[in-house]
mmCIF file of C-alpha atoms in Angstrom:
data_model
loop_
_atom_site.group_PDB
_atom_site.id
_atom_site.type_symbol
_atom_site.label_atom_id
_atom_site.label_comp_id
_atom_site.label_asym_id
_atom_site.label_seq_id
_atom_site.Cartn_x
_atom_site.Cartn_y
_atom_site.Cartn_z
ATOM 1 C CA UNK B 1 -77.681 -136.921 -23.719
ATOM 2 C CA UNK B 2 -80.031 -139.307 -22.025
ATOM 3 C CA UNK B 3 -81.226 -142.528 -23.496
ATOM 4 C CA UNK B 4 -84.976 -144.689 -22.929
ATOM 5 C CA UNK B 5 -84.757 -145.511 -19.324
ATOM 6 C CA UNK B 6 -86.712 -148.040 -17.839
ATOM 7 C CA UNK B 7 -89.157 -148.158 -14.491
ATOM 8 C CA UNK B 8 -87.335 -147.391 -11.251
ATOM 9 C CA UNK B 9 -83.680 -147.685 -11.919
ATOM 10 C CA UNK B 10 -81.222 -145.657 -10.105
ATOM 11 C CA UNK B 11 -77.723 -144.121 -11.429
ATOM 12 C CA UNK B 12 -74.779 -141.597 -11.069
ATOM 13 C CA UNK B 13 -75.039 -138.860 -12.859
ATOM 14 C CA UNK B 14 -71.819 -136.629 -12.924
ATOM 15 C CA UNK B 15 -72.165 -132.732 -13.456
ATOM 16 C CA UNK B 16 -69.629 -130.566 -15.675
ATOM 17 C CA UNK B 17 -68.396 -129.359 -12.044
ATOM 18 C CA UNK B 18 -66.961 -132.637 -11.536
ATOM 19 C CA UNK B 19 -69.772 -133.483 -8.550
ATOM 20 C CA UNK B 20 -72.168 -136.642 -8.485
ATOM 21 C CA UNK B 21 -75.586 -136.682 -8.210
ATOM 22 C CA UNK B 22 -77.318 -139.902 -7.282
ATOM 23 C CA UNK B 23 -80.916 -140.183 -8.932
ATOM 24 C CA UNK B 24 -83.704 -142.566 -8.970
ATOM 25 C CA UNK B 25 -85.891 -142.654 -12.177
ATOM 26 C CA UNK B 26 -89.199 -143.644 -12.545
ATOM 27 C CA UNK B 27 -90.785 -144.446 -16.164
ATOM 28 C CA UNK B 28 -89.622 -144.108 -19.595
ATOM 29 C CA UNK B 29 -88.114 -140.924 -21.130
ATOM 30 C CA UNK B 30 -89.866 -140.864 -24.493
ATOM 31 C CA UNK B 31 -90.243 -137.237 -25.256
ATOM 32 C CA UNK B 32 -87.397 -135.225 -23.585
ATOM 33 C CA UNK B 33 -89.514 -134.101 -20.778
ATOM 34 C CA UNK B 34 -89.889 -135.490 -16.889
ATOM 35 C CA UNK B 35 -90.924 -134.147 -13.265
ATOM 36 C CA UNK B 36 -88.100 -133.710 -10.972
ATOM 37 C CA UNK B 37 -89.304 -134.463 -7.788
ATOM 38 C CA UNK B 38 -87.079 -133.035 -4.506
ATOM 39 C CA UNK B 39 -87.271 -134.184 -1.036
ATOM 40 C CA UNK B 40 -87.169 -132.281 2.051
ATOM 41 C CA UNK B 41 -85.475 -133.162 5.393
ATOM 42 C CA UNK B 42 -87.116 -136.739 5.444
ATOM 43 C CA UNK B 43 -85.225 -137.816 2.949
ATOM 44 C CA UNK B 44 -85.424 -139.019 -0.560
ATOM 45 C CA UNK B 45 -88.082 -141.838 0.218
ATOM 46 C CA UNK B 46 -90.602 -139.499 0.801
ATOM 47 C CA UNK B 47 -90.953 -138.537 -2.905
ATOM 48 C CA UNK B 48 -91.126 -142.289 -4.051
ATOM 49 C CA UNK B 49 -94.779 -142.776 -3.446
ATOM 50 C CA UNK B 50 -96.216 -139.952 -5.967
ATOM 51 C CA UNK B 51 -92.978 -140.129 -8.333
ATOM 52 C CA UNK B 52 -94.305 -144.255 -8.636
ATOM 53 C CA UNK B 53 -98.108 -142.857 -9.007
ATOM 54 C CA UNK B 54 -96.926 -140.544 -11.750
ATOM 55 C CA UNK B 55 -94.508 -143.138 -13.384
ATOM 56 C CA UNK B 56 -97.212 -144.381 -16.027
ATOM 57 C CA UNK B 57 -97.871 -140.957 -17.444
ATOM 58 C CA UNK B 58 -94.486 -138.748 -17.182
ATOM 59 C CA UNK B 59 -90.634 -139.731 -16.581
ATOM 60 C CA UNK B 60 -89.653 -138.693 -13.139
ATOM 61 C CA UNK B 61 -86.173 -138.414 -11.706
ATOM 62 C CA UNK B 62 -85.654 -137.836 -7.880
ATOM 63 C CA UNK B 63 -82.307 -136.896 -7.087
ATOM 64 C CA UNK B 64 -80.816 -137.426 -3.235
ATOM 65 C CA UNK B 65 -79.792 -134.031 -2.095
ATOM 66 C CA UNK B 66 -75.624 -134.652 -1.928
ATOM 67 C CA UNK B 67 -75.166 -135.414 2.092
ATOM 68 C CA UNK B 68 -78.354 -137.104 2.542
ATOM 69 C CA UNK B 69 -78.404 -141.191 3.109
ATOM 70 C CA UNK B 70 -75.401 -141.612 3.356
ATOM 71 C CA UNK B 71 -74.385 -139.592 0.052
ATOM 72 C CA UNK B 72 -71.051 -137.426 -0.105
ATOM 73 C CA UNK B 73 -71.615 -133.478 -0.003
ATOM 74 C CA UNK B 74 -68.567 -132.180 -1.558
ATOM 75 C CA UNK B 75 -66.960 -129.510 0.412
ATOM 76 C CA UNK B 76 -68.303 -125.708 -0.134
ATOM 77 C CA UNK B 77 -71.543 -127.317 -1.529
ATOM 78 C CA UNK B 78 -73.386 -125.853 1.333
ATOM 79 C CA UNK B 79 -76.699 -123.680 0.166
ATOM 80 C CA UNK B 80 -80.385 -124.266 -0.953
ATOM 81 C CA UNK B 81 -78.685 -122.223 -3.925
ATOM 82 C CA UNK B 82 -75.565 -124.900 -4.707
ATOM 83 C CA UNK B 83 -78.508 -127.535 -5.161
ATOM 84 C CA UNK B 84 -80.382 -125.081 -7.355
ATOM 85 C CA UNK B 85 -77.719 -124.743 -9.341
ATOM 86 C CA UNK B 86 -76.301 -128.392 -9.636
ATOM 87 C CA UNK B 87 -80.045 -129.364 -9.942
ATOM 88 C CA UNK B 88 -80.394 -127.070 -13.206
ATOM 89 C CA UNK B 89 -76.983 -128.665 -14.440
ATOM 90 C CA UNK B 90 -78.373 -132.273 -13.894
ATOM 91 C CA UNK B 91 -81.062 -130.970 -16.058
ATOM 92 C CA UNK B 92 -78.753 -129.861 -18.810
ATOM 93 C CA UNK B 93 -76.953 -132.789 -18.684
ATOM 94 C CA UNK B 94 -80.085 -134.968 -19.441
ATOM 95 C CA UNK B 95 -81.581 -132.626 -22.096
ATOM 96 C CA UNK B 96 -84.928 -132.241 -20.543
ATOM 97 C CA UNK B 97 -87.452 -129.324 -21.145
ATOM 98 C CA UNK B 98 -90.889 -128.806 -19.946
ATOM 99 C CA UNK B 99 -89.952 -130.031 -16.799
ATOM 100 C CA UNK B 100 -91.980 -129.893 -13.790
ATOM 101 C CA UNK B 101 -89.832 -129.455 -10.728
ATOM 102 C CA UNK B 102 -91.990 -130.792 -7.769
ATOM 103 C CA UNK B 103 -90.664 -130.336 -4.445
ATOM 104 C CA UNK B 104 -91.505 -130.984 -0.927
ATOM 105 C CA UNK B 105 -90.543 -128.559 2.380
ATOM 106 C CA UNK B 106 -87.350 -127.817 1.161
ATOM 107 C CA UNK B 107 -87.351 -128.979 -1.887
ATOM 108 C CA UNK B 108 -90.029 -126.365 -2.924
ATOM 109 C CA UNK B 109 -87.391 -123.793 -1.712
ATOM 110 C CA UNK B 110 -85.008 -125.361 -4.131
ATOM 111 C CA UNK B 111 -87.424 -125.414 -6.951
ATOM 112 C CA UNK B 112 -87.828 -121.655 -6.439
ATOM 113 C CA UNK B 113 -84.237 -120.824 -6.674
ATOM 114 C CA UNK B 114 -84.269 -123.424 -9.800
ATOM 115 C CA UNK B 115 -86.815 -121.166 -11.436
ATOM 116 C CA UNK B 116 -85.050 -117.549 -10.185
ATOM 117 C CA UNK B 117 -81.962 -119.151 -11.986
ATOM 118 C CA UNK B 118 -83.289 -121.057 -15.017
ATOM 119 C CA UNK B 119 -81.745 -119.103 -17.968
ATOM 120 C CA UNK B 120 -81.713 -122.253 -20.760
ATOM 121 C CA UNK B 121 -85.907 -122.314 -20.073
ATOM 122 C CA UNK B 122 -85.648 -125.634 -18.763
ATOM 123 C CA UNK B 123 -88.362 -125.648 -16.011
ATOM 124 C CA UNK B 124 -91.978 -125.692 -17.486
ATOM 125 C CA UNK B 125 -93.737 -125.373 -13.851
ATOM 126 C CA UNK B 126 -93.815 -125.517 -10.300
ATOM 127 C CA UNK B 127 -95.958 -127.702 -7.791
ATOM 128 C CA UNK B 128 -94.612 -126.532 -4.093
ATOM 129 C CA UNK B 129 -95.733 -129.357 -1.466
ATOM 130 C CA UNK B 130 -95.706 -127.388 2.076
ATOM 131 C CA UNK B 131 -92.518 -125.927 0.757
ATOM 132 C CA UNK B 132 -90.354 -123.782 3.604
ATOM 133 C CA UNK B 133 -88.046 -120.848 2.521
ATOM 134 C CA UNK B 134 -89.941 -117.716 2.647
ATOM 135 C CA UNK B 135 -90.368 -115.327 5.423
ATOM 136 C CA UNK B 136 -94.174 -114.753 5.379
ATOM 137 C CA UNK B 137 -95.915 -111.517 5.528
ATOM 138 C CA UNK B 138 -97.982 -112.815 8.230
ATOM 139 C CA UNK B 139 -97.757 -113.889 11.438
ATOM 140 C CA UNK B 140 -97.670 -117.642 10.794
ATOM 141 C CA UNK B 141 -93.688 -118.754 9.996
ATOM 142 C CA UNK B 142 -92.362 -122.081 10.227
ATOM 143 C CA UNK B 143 -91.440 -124.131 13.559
ATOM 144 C CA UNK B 144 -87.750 -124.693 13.530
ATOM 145 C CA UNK B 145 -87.750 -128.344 13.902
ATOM 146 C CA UNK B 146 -84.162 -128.088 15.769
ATOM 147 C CA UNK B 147 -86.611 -127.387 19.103
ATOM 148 C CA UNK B 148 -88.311 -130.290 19.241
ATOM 149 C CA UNK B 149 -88.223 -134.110 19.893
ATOM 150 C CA UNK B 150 -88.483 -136.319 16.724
ATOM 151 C CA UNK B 151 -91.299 -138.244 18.093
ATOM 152 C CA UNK B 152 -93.195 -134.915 18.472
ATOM 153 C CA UNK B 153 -92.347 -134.137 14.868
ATOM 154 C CA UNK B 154 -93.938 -137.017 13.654
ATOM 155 C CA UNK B 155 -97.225 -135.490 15.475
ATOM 156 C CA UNK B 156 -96.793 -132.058 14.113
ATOM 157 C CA UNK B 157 -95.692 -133.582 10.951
ATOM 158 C CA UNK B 158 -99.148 -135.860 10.006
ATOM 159 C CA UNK B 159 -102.175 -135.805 10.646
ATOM 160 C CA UNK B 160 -102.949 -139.159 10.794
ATOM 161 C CA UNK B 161 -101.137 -141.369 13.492
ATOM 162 C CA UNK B 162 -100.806 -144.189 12.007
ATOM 163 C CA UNK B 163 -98.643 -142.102 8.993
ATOM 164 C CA UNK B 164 -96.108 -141.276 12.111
ATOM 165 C CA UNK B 165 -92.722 -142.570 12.185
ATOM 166 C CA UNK B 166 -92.364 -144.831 15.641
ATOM 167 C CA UNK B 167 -88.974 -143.789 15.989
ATOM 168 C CA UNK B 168 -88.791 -145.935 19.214
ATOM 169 C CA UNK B 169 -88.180 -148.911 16.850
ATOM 170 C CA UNK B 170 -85.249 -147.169 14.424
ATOM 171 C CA UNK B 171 -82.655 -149.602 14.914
ATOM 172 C CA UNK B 172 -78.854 -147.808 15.277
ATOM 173 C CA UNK B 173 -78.116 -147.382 11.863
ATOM 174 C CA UNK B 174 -81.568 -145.903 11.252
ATOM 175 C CA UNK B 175 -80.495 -143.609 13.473
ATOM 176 C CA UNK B 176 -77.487 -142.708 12.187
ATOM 177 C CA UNK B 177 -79.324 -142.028 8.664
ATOM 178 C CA UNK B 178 -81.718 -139.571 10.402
ATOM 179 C CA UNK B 179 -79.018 -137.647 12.568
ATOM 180 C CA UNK B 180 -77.143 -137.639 9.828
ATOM 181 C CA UNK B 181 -79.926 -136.224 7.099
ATOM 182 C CA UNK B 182 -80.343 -133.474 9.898
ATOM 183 C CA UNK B 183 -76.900 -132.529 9.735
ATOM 184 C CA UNK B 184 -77.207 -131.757 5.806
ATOM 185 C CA UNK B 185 -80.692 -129.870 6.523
ATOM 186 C CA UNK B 186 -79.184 -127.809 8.784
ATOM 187 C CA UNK B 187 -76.389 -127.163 6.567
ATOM 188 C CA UNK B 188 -78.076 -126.491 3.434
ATOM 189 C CA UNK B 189 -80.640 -124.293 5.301
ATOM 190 C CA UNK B 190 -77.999 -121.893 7.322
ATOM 191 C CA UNK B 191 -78.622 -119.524 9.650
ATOM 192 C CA UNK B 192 -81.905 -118.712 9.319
ATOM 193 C CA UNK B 193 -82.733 -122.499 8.719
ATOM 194 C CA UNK B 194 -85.983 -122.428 7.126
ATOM 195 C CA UNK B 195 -85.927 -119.135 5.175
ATOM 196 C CA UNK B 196 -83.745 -116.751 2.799
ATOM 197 C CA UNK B 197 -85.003 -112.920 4.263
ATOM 198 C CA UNK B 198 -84.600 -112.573 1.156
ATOM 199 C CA UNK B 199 -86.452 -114.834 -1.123
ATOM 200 C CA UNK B 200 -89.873 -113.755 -1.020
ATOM 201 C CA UNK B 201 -89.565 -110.328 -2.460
ATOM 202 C CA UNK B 202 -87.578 -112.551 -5.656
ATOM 203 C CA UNK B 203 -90.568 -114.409 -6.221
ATOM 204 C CA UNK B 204 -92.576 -111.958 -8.710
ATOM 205 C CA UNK B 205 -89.368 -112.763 -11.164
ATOM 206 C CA UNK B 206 -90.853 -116.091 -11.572
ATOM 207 C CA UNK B 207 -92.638 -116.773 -14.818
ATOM 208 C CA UNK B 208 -93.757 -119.800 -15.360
ATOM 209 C CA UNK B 209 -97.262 -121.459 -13.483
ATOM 210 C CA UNK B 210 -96.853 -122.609 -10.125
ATOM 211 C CA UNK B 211 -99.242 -125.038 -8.067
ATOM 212 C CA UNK B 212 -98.844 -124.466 -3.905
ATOM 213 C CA UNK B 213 -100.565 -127.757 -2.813
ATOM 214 C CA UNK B 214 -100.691 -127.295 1.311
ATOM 215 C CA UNK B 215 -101.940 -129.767 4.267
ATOM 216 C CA UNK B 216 -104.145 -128.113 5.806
ATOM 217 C CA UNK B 217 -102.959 -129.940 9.385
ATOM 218 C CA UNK B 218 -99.529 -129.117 8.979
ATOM 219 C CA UNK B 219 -97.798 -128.330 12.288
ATOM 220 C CA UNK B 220 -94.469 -126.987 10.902
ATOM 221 C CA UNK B 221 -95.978 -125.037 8.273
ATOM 222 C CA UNK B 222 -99.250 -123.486 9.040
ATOM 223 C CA UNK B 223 -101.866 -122.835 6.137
ATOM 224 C CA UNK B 224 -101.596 -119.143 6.354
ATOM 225 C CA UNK B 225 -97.821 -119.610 5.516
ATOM 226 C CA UNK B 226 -98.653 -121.427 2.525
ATOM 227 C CA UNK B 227 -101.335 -118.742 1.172
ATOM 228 C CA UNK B 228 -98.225 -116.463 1.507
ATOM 229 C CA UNK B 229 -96.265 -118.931 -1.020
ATOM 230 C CA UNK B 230 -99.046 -118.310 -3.020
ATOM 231 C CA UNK B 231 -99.442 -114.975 -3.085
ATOM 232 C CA UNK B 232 -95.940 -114.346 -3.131
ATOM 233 C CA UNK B 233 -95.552 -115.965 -7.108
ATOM 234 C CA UNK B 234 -97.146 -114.438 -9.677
ATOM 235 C CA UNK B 235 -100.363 -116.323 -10.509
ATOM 236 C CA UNK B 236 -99.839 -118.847 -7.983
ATOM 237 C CA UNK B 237 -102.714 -120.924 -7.335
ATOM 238 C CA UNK B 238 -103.348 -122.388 -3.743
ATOM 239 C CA UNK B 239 -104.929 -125.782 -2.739
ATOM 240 C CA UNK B 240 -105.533 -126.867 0.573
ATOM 241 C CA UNK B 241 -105.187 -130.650 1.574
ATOM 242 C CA UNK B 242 -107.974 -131.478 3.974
ATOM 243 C CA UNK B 243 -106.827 -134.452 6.262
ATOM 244 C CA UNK B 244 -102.877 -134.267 5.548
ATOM 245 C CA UNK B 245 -100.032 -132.388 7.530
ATOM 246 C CA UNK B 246 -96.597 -131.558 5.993
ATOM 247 C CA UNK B 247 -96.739 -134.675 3.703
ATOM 248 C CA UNK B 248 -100.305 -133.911 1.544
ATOM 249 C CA UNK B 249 -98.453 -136.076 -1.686
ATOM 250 C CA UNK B 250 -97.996 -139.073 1.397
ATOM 251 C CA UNK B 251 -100.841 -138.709 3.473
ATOM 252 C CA UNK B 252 -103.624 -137.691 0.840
ATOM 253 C CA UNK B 253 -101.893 -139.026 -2.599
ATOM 254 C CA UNK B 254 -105.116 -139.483 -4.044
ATOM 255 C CA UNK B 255 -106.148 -135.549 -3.326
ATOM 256 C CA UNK B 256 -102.510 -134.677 -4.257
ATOM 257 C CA UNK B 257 -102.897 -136.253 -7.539
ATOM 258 C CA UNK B 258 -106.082 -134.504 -8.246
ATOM 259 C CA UNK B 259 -104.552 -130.905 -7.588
ATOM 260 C CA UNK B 260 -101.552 -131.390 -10.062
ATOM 261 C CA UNK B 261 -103.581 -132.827 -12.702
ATOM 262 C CA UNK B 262 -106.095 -130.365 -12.450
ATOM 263 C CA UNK B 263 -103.429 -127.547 -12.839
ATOM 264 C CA UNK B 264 -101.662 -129.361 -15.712
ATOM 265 C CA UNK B 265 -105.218 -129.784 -17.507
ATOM 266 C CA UNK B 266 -106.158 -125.945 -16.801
ATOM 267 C CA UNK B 267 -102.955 -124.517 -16.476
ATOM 268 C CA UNK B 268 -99.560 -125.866 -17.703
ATOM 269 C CA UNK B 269 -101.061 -127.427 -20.945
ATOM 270 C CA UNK B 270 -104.773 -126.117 -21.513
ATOM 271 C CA UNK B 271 -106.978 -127.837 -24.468
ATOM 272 C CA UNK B 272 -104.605 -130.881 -24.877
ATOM 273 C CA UNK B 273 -106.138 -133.965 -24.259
#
């Protein structure tokens, strides 16, 4: 059972499999609830900037995805659907409910499978940020990143320039983070890297409100693909993100904030102040 924790302080929490989870938290737990807030292939650092904006109003947790920055991924820990899993345990562990699971490219895959698989009612809602992990209906699928140079995923990823990673200036062990955070994407993805086949046609299983908050400039994950997410979950609402690419919650926090209170205000909790 979790105790009061304070503003940004980060732990070990261990699972009743025996694994590890590193975790940042941000704000106090005062009423058994949080936001669990999972990264993509950037990395864990990419969810500190809302998680921090949020941090006066709801107790956030952002765990590092086991093989990222320099974390150990236990052997046969492998699939979006291990992290689903251990993810749901971390939530047992800590006695949360009501929790909104918030997750970025492919975290919001992640958060999917958490809700497919959340059989204690743990989750409360959804809010996918240009999540990956669906095969669309359309013709607009994600870029497999594995094609191109990092420097030009920096362009496809923002909008803005001056939001781009200059990766000419990563010192070597920088390097060796990002190579290495690669190497767990690609394992944790598989085959078919960005997408389970299968996933999509799962989605109508999933009961409780979900928020698809999309950059409208994304260059890895077009717009249309993100209408799909939409459509795909049952009474999914879609908001576009003018002036942001595959990091709206970065590049537009302000607008980002706006969508997810909106949807808790109308949505998740309706007539509570």
């Amino acid at each position: 059972m979790s105790t009061p924790t304070t503003t940004n302080t980060s732990r070990l929490i261990t699972l009743p499999t025996g694994m590890s989870i590193a975790i940042q938290e941000f704000g106090v737990n005062a009423d058994g609830s949080a936001v669990l807030y999972l990264h993509g292939g950037a990395g864990p650092h990419t969810m500190a900037g809302i998680a921090t904006a949020l941090s006066e109003h709801a107790y956030g947790l952002a765990p590092t995805h086991p093989g990222f920055d320099g974390t150990p991924r236990p052997d046969g820990f492998d699939t979006v659907a291990d992290l689903a899993e251990a993810y749901l345990d971390l939530l047992d562990e800590l006695d949360l409910t009501g929790v909104m699971v918030m997750g970025s490219s492919l975290g919001g895959w992640i958060a999917a499978e958490m809700a497919l698989r959340d059989t204690r009612g743990r989750i409360g809602c959804l809010v996918l940020l240009n999540a990956v992990g669906i095969r669309a209906k359309g013709e607009e699928q994600v870029l497999d990143v594995r094609t191109v140079a990092p420097g030009e995923i920096g362009k496809l990823s923002f909008a803005n320039e001056a939001f781009r990673p200059d990766f000419a200036s990563f010192t070597e062990d920088q390097r060796a983070v990002m190579a290495a955070n690669q190497q767990a994407l690609a394992t944790y993805a598989g085959h078919t890297f960005t997408h389970d086949p299968k996933l999509r046609r799962r989605l109508h299983r999933i009961t409780v409100p979900a928020l698809v908050v999309w950059g409208e400039q994304d260059g890895i994950a077009p717009a249309g693909y993100g209408r799909d997410w939409a459509d795909a979950l049952p009474g999914g609402r879609f908001v576009p993100v003018a002036g942001a690419g595959h990091f709206p919650h970065i590049e537009q926090l302000g607008a980002t904030l706006g969508a997810v209170g909106e949807f808790v205000d109308a949505v998740v909790k309706p007539g509570q102040a």
